[in-house]
PDB file of C-alpha atoms in Angstrom:
ATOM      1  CA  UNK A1341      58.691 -11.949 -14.526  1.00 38.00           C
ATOM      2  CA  UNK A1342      60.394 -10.211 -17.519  1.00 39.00           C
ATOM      3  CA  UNK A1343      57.955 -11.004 -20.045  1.00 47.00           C
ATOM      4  CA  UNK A1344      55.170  -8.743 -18.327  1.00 50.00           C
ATOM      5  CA  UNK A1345      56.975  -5.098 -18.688  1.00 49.00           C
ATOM      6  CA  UNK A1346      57.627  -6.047 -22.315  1.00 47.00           C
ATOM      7  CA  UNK A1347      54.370  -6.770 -22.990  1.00 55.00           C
ATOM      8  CA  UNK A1348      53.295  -4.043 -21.650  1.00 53.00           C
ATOM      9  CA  UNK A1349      54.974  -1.400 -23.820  1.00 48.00           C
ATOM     10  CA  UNK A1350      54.115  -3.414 -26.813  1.00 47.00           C
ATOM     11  CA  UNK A1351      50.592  -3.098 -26.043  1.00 55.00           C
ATOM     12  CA  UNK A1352      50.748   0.672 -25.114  1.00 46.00           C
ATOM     13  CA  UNK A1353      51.700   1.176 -29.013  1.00 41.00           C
ATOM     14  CA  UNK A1354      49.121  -0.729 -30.004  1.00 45.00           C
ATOM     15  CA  UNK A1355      46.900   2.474 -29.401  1.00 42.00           C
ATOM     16  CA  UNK A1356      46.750   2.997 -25.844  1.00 49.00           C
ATOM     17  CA  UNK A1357      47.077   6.391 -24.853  1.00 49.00           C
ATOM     18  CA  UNK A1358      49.543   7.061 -21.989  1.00 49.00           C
ATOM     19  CA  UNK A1359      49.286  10.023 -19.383  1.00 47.00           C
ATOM     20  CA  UNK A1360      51.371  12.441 -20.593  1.00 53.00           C
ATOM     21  CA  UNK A1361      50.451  12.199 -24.110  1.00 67.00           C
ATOM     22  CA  UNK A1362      47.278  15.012 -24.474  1.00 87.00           C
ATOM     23  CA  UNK A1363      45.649  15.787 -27.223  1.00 92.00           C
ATOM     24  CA  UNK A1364      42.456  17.334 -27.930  1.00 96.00           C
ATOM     25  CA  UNK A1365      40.614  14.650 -29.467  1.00 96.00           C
ATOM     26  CA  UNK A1366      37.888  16.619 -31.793  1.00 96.00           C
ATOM     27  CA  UNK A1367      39.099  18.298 -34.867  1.00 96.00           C
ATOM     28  CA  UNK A1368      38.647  22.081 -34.969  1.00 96.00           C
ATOM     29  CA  UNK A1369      35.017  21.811 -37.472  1.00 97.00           C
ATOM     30  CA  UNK A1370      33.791  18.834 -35.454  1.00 96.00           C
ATOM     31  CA  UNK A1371      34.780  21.239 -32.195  1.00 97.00           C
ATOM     32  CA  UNK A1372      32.569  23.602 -33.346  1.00 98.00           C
ATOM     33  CA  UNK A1373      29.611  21.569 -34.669  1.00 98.00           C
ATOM     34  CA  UNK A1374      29.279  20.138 -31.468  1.00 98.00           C
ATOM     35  CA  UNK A1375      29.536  23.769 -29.414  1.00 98.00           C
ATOM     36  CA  UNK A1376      26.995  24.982 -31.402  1.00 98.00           C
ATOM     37  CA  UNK A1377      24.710  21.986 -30.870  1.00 98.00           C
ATOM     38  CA  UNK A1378      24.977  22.770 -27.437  1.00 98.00           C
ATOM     39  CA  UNK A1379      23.992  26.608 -27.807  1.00 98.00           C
ATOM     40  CA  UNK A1380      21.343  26.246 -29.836  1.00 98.00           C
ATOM     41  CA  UNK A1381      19.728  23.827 -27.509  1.00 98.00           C
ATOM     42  CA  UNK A1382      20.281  26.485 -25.306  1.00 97.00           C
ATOM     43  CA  UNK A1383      18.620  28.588 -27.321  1.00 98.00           C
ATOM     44  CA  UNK A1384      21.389  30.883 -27.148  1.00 97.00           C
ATOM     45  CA  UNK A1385      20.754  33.137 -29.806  1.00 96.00           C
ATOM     46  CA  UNK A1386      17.134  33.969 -28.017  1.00 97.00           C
ATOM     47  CA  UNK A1387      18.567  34.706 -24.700  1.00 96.00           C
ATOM     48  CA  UNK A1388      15.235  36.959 -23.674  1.00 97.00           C
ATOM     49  CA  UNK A1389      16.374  37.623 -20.447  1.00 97.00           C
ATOM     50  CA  UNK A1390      20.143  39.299 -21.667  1.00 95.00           C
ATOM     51  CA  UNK A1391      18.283  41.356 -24.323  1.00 95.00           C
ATOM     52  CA  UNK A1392      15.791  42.523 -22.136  1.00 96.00           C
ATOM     53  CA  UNK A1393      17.995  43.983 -19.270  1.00 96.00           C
ATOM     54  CA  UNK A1394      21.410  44.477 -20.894  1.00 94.00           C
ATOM     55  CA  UNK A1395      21.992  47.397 -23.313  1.00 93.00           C
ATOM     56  CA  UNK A1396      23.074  46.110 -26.719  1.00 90.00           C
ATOM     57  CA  UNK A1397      26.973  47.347 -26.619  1.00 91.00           C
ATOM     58  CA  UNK A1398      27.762  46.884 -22.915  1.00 95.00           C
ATOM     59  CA  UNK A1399      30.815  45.194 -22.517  1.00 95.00           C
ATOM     60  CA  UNK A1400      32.163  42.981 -19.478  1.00 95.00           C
ATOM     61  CA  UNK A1401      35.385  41.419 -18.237  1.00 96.00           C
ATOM     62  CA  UNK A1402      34.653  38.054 -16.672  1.00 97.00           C
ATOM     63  CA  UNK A1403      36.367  34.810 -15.628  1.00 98.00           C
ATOM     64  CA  UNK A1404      35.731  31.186 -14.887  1.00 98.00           C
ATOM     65  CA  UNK A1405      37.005  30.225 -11.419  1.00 98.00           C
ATOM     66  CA  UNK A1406      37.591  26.896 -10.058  1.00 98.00           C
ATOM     67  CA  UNK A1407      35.279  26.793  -7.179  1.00 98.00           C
ATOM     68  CA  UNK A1408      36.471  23.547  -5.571  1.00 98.00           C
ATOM     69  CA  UNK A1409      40.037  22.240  -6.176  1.00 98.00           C
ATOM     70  CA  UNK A1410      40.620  19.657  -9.197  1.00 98.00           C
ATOM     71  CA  UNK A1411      42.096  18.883 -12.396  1.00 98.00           C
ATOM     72  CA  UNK A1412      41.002  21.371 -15.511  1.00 98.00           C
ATOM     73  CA  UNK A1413      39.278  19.376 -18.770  1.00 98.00           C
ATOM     74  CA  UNK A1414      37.697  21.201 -21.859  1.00 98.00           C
ATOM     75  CA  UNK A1415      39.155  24.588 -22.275  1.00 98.00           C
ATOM     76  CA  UNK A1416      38.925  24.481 -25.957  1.00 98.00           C
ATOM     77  CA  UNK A1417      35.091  23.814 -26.113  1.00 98.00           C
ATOM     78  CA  UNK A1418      34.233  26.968 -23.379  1.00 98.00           C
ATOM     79  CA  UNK A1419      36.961  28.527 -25.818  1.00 98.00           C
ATOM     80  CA  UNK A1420      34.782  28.208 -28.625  1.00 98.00           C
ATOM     81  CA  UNK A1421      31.439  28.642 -27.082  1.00 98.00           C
ATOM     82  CA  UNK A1422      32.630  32.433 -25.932  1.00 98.00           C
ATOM     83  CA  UNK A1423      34.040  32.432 -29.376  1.00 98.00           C
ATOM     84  CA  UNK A1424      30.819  31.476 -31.568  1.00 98.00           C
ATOM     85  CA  UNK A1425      28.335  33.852 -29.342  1.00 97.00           C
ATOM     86  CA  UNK A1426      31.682  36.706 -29.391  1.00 96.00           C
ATOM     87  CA  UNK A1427      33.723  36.318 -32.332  1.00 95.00           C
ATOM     88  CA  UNK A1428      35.676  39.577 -31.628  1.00 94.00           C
ATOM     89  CA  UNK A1429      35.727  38.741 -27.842  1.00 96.00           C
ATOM     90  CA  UNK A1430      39.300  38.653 -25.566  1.00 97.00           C
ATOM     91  CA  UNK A1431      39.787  34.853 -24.554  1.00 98.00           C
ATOM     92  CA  UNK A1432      42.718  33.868 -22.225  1.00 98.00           C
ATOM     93  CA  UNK A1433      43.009  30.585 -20.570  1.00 98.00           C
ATOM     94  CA  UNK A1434      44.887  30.531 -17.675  1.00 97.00           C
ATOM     95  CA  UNK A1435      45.657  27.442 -17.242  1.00 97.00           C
ATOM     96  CA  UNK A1436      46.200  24.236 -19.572  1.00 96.00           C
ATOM     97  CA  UNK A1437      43.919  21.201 -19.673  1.00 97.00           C
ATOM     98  CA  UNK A1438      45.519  18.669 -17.204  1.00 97.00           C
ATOM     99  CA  UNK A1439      46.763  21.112 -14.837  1.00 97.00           C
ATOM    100  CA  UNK A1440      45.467  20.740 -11.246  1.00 97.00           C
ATOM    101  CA  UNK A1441      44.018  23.803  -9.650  1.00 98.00           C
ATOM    102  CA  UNK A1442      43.083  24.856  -6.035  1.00 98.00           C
ATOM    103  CA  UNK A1443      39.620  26.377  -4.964  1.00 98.00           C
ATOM    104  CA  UNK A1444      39.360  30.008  -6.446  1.00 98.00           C
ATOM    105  CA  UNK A1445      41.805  29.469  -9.074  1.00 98.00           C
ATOM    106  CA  UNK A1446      41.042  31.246 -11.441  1.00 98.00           C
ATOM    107  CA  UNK A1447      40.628  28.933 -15.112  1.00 98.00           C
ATOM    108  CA  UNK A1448      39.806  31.457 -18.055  1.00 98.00           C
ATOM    109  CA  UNK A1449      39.112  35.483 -18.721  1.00 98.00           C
ATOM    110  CA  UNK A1450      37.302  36.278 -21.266  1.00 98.00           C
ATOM    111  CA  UNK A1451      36.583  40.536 -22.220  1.00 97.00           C
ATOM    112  CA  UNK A1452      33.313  41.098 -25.157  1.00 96.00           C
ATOM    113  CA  UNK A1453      29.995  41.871 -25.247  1.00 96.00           C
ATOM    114  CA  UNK A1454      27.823  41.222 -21.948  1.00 96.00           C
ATOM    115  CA  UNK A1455      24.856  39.589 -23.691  1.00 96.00           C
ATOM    116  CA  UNK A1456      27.681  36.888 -25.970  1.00 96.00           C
ATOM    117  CA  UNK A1457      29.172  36.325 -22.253  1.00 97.00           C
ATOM    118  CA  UNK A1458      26.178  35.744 -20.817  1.00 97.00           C
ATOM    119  CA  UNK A1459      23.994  33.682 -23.646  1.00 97.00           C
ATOM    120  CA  UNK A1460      27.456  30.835 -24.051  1.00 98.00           C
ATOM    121  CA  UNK A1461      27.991  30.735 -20.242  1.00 98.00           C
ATOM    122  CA  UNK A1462      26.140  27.413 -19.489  1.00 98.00           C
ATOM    123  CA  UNK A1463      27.254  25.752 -22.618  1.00 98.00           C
ATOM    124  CA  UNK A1464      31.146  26.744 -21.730  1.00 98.00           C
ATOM    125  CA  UNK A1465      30.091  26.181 -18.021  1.00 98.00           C
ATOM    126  CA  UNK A1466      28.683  22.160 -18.972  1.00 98.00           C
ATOM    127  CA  UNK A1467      31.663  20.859 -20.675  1.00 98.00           C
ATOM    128  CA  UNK A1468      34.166  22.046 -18.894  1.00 98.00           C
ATOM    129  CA  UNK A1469      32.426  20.913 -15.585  1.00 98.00           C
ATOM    130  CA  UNK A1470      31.575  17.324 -16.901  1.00 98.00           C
ATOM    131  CA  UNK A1471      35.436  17.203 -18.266  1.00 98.00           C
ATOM    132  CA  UNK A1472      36.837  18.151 -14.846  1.00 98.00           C
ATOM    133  CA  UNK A1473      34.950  16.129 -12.956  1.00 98.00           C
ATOM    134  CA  UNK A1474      36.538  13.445 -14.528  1.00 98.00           C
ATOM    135  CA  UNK A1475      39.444  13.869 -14.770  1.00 98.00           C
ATOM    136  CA  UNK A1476      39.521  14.995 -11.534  1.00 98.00           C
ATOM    137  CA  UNK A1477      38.161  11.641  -9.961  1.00 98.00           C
ATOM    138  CA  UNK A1478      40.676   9.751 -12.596  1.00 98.00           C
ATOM    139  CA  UNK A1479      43.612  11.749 -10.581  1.00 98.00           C
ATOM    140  CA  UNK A1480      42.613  10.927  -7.264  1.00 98.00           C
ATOM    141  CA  UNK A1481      42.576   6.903  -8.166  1.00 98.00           C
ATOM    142  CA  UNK A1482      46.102   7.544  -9.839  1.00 98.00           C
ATOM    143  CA  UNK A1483      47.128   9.336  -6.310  1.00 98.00           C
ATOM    144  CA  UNK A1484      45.540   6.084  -4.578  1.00 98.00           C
ATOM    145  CA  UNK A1485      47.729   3.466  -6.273  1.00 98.00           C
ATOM    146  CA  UNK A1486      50.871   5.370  -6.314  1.00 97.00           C
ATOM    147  CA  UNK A1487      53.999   4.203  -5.518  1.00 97.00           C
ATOM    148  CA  UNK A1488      52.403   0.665  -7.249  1.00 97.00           C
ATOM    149  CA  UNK A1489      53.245  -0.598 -10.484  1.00 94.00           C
ATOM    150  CA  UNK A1490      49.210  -0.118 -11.234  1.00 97.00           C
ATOM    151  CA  UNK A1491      47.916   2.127 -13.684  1.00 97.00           C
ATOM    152  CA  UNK A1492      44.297   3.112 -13.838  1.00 97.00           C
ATOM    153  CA  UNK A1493      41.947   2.795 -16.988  1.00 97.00           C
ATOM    154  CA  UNK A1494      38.667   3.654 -17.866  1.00 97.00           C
ATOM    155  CA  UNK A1495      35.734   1.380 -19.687  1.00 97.00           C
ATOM    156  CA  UNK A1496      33.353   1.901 -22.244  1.00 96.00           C
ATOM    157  CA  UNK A1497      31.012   3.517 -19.428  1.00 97.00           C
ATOM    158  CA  UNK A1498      30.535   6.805 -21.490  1.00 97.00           C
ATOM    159  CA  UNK A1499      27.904   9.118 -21.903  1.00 97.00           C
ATOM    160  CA  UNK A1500      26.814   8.290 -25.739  1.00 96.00           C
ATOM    161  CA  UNK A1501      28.285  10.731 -28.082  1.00 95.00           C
ATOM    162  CA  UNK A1502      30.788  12.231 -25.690  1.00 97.00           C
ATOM    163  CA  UNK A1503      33.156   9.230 -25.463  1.00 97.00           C
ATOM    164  CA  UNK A1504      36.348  10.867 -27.488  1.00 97.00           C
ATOM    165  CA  UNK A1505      36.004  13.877 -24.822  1.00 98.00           C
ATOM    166  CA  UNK A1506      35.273  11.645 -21.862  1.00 98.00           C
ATOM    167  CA  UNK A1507      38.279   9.653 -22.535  1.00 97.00           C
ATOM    168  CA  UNK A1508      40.072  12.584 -23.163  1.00 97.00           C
ATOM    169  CA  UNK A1509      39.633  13.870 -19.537  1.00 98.00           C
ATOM    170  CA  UNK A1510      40.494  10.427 -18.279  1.00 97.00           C
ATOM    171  CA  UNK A1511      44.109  11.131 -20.049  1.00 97.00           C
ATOM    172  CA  UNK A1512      43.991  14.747 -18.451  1.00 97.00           C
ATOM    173  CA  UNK A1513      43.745  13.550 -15.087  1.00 97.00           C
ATOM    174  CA  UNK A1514      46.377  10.864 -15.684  1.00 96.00           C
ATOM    175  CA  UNK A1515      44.444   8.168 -16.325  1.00 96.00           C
ATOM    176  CA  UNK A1516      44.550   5.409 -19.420  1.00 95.00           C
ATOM    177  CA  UNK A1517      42.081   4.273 -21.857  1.00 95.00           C
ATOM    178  CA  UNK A1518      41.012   1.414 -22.764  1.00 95.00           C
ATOM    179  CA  UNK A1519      39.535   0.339 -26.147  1.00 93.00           C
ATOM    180  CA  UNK A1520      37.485   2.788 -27.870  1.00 94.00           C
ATOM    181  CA  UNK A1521      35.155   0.885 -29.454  1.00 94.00           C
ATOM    182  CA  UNK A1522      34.209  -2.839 -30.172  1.00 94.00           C
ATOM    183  CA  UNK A1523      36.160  -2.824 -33.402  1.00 94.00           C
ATOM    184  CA  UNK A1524      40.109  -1.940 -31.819  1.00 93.00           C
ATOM    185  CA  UNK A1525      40.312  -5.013 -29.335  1.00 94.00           C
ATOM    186  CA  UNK A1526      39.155  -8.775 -28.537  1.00 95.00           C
ATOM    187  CA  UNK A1527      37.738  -8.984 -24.950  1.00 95.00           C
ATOM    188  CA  UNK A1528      36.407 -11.822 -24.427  1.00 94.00           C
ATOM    189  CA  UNK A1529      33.586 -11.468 -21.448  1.00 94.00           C
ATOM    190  CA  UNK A1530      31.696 -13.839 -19.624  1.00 89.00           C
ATOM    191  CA  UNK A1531      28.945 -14.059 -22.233  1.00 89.00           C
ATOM    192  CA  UNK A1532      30.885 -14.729 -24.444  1.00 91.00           C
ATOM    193  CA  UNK A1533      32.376 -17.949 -23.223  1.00 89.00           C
ATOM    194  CA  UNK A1534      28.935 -18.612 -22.001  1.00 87.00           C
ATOM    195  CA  UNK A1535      27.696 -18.740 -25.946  1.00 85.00           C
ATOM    196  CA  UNK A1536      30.954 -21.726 -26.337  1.00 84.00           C
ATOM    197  CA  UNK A1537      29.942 -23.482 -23.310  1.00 83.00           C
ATOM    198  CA  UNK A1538      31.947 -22.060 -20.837  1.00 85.00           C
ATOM    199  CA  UNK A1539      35.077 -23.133 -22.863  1.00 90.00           C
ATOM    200  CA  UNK A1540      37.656 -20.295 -22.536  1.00 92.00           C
ATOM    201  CA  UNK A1541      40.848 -21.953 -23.795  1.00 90.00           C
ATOM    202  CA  UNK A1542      37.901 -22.528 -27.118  1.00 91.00           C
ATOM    203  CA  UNK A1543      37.050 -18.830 -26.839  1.00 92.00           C
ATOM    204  CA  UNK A1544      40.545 -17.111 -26.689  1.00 93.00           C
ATOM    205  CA  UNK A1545      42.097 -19.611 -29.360  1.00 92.00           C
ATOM    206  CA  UNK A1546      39.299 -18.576 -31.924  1.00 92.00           C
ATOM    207  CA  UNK A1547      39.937 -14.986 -31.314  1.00 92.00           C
ATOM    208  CA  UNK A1548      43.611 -15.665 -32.170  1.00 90.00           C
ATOM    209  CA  UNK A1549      42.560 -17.599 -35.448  1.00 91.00           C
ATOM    210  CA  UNK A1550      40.478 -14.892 -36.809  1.00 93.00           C
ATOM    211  CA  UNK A1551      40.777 -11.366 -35.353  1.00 92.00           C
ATOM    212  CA  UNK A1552      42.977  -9.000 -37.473  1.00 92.00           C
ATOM    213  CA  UNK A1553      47.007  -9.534 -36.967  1.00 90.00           C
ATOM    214  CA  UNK A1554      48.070  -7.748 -34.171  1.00 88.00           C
ATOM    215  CA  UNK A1555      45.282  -7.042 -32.521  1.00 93.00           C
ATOM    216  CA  UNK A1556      44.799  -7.416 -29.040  1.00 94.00           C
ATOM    217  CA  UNK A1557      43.379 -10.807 -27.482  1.00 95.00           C
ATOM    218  CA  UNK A1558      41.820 -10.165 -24.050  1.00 96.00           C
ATOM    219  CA  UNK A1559      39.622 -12.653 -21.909  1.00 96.00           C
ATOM    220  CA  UNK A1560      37.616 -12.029 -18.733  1.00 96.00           C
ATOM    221  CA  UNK A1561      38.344 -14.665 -16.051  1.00 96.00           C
ATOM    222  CA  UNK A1562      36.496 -15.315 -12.550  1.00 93.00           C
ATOM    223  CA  UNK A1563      38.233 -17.929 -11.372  1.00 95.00           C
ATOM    224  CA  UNK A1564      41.292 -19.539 -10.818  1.00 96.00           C
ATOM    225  CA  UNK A1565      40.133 -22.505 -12.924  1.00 95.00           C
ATOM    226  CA  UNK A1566      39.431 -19.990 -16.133  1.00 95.00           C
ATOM    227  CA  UNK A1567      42.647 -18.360 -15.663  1.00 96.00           C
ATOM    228  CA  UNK A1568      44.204 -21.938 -16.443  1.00 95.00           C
ATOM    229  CA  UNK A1569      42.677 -22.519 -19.611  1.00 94.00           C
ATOM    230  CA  UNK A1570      42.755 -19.197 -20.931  1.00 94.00           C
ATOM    231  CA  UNK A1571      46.681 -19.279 -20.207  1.00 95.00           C
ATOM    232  CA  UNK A1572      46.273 -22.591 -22.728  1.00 92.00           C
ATOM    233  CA  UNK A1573      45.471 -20.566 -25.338  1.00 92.00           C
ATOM    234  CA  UNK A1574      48.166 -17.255 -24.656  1.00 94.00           C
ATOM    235  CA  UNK A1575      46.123 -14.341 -24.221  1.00 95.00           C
ATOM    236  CA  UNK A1576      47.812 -10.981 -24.242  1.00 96.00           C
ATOM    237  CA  UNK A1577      45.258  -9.707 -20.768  1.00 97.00           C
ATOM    238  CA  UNK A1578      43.882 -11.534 -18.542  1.00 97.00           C
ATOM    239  CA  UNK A1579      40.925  -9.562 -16.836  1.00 97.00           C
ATOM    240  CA  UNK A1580      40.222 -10.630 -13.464  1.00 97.00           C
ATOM    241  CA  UNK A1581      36.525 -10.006 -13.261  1.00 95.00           C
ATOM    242  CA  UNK A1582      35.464  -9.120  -9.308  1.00 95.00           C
ATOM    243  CA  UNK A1583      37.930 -11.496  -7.617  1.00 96.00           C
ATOM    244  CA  UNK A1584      38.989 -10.687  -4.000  1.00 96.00           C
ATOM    245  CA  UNK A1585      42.481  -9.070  -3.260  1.00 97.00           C
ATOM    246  CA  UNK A1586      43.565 -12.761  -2.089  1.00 97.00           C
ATOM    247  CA  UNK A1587      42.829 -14.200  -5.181  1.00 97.00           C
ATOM    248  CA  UNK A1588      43.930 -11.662  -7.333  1.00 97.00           C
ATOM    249  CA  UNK A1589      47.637 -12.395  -5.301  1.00 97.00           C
ATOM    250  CA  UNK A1590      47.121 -16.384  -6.299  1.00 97.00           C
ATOM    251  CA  UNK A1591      46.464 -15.234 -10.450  1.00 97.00           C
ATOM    252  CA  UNK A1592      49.062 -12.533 -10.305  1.00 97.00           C
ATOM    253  CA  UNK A1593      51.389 -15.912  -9.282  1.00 97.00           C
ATOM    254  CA  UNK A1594      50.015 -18.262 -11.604  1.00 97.00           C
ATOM    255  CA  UNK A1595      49.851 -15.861 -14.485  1.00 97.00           C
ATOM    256  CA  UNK A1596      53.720 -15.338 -13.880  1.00 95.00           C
ATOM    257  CA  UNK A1597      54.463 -12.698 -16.526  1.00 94.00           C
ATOM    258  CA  UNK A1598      52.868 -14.512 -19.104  1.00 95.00           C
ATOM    259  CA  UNK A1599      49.931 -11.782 -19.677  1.00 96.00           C
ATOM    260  CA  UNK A1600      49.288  -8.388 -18.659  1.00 96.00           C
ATOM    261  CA  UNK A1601      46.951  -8.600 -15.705  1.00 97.00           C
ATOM    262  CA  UNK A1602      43.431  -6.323 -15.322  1.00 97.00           C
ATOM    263  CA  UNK A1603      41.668  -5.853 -12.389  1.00 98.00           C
ATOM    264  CA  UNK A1604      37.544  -4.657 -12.644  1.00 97.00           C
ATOM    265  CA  UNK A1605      34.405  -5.233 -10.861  1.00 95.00           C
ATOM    266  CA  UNK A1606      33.005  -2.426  -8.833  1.00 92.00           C
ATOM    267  CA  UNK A1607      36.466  -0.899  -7.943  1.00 97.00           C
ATOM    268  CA  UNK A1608      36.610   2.445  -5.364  1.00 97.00           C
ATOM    269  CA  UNK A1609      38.495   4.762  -4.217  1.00 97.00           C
ATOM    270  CA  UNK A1610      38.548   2.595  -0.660  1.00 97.00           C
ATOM    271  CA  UNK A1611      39.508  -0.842  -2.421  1.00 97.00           C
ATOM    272  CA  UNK A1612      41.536   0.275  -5.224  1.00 98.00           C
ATOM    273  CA  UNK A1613      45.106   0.361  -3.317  1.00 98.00           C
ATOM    274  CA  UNK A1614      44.698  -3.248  -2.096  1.00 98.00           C
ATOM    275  CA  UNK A1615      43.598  -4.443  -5.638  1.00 98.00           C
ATOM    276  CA  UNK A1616      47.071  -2.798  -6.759  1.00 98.00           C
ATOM    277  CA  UNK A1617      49.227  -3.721  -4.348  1.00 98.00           C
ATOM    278  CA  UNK A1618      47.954  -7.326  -5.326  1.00 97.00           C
ATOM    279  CA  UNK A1619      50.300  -7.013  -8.160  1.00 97.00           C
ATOM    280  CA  UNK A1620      48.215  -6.477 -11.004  1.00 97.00           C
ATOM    281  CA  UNK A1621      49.204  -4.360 -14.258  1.00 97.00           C
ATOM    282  CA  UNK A1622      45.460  -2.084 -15.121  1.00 97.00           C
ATOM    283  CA  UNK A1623      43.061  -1.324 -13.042  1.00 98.00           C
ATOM    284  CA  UNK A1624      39.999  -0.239 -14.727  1.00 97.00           C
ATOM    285  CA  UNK A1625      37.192   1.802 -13.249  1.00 98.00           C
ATOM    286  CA  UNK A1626      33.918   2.557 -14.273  1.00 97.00           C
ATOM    287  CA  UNK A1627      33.156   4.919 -12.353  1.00 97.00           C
ATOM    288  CA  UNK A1628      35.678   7.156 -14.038  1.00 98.00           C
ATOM    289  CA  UNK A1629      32.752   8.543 -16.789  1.00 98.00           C
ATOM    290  CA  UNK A1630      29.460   7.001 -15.511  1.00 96.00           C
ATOM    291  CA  UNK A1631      29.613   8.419 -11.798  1.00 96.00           C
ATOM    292  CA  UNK A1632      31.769  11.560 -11.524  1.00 98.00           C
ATOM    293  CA  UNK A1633      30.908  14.326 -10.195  1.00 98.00           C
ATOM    294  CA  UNK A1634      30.797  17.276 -12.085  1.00 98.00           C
ATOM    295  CA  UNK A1635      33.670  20.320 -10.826  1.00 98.00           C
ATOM    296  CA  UNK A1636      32.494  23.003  -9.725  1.00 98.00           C
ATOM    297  CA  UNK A1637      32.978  26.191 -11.819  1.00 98.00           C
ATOM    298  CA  UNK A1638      31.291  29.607 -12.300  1.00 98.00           C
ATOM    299  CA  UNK A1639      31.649  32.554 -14.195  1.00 97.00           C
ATOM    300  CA  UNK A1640      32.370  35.759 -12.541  1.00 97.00           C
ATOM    301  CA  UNK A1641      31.646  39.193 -13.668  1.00 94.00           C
ATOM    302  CA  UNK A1642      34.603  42.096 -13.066  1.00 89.00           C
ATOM    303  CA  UNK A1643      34.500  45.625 -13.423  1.00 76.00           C
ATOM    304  CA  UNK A1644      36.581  46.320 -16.309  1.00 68.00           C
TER     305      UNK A1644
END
């Protein structure tokens, strides 16, 4: 069982991004394009309801608070919303992305002009709450399967357009990605090996022939019977797609270090233990980006 922990860390430098390792994944211009998207579809710079009951130069202390506890994603974009409706405004983040917070924590202050606070409020308010959700739900799967050799990844499940920051917030709550995009790794799915005839030994050898050296060569497997002819052709993952936990045990044993092993198919919070304690390497969860549930976080005004 040596080979499998090799492999492994070989295939973590091939571009997977390991908890630990976070990085805001927009560059500062693209940051702001995409904040200011957001405002103006807010209409943010017509906020009729600020200019018609808030003098022109009143100014206000306020802060975000975590509401509920969870992990914090997407303090630079509610950074730069305050920033683009205040430029002189007084931002302070109290915390980092990442960080886990309990219920009334409070997340960011931020001192300027009422009507700025007030008009980039839901557009700081929507990304940060979307982030923390998930990265939130990614921590409580890596709390389920510790103390396992598991480690929990997301898919391409991902709101279109916000997949860089959706990953992002997987990594902030401890989580892994997976690829990015169809261009930075072979997975072979079940369609796939349909279009060959159901021949997966057929399916993963062409992918070694002709994908681009190095790459990664992974094939989706529902039986025991596919497992044994991709292991023909030397994958580098096998997926095991919506097996039971006692089958998963059987490929963990056949497979016998010779791949890394992935588990998916409709994985929980109430079966996701088992499926790692079945001895499988990744884990990865869907649910992660296309079902969590936003944080809860509000902006509070303070007398200054």
């Amino acid at each position: 069982m040596t080979q499998r922990p090799r492999k492994i860390a070989i295939l973590a430098e091939r571009g997977f991004a390991p908890a630990g390792q976070l990085r805001f994944p927009i560059a500062r211009l693209a940051t702001a394009s995409l904040v200011r998207d957001a405002l103006n579809e807010d209409a943010a710079d017509n906020d009729v309801t600020s200019v018609a009951t808030i003098v022109s130069d009143r100014r206000e202390r306020c802060s975000i608070v975590a509401r509920q506890a969870g992990v914090i994603a997407g303090i630079p974009l509610a950074r730069e919303a305050f920033r683009q409706r205040n430029p002189r405004a007084s931002i302070r983040a109290a915390v980092k992305d990442g960080e886990k917070v309990a219920a009334g924590t409070p997340v960011m202050f931020v001192t300027g002009h009422a009507r700025g606070l007030l008009s980039a409020e839901r557009a700081a308010l929507n990304f940060m709450q979307r982030l923390s959700g998930i990265a939130t739900l990614t921590h409580e799967f890596v709390v389920a399967v510790a103390g396992t050799s598991a480690r929990i990844l997301d898919t391409r499940k991902t709101t279109p357009g916000w997949r860089r920051l959706e990953k992002y917030a997987v990594r902030a709550g401890g989580g892994m990605n997976h690829r990015m995009d169809l261009g930075s790794v072979v997975l072979i799915k079940d369609n796939h090996i349909a279009a060959l005839d159901g021949d997966v030994a057929m399916a993963v050898q062409r992918a070694r022939d002709t994908a681009p050296a190095g790459m990664r060569i992974e094939v989706e497997c529902d039986s025991l019977e596919q497992i044994s002819q991709a292991l023909e052709a030397r994958p580098d993952v096998i997926l095991l797609d919506n097996m039971p936990v006692k089958t998963m045990r059987a490929a963990v044993e056949m497979i016998g270090g010779r791949a890394v092993i992935e588990a998916s198919g409709g994985v929980t919070l109430a079966t996701v233990r088992g499926i790692a304690e079945s001895g499988v390497d990744w884990i990865s969860v869907g649910a992660l980006t296309h079902s969590a549930k936003a944080l809860d976080l509000a902006l509070d005004f303070q007398k200054l």
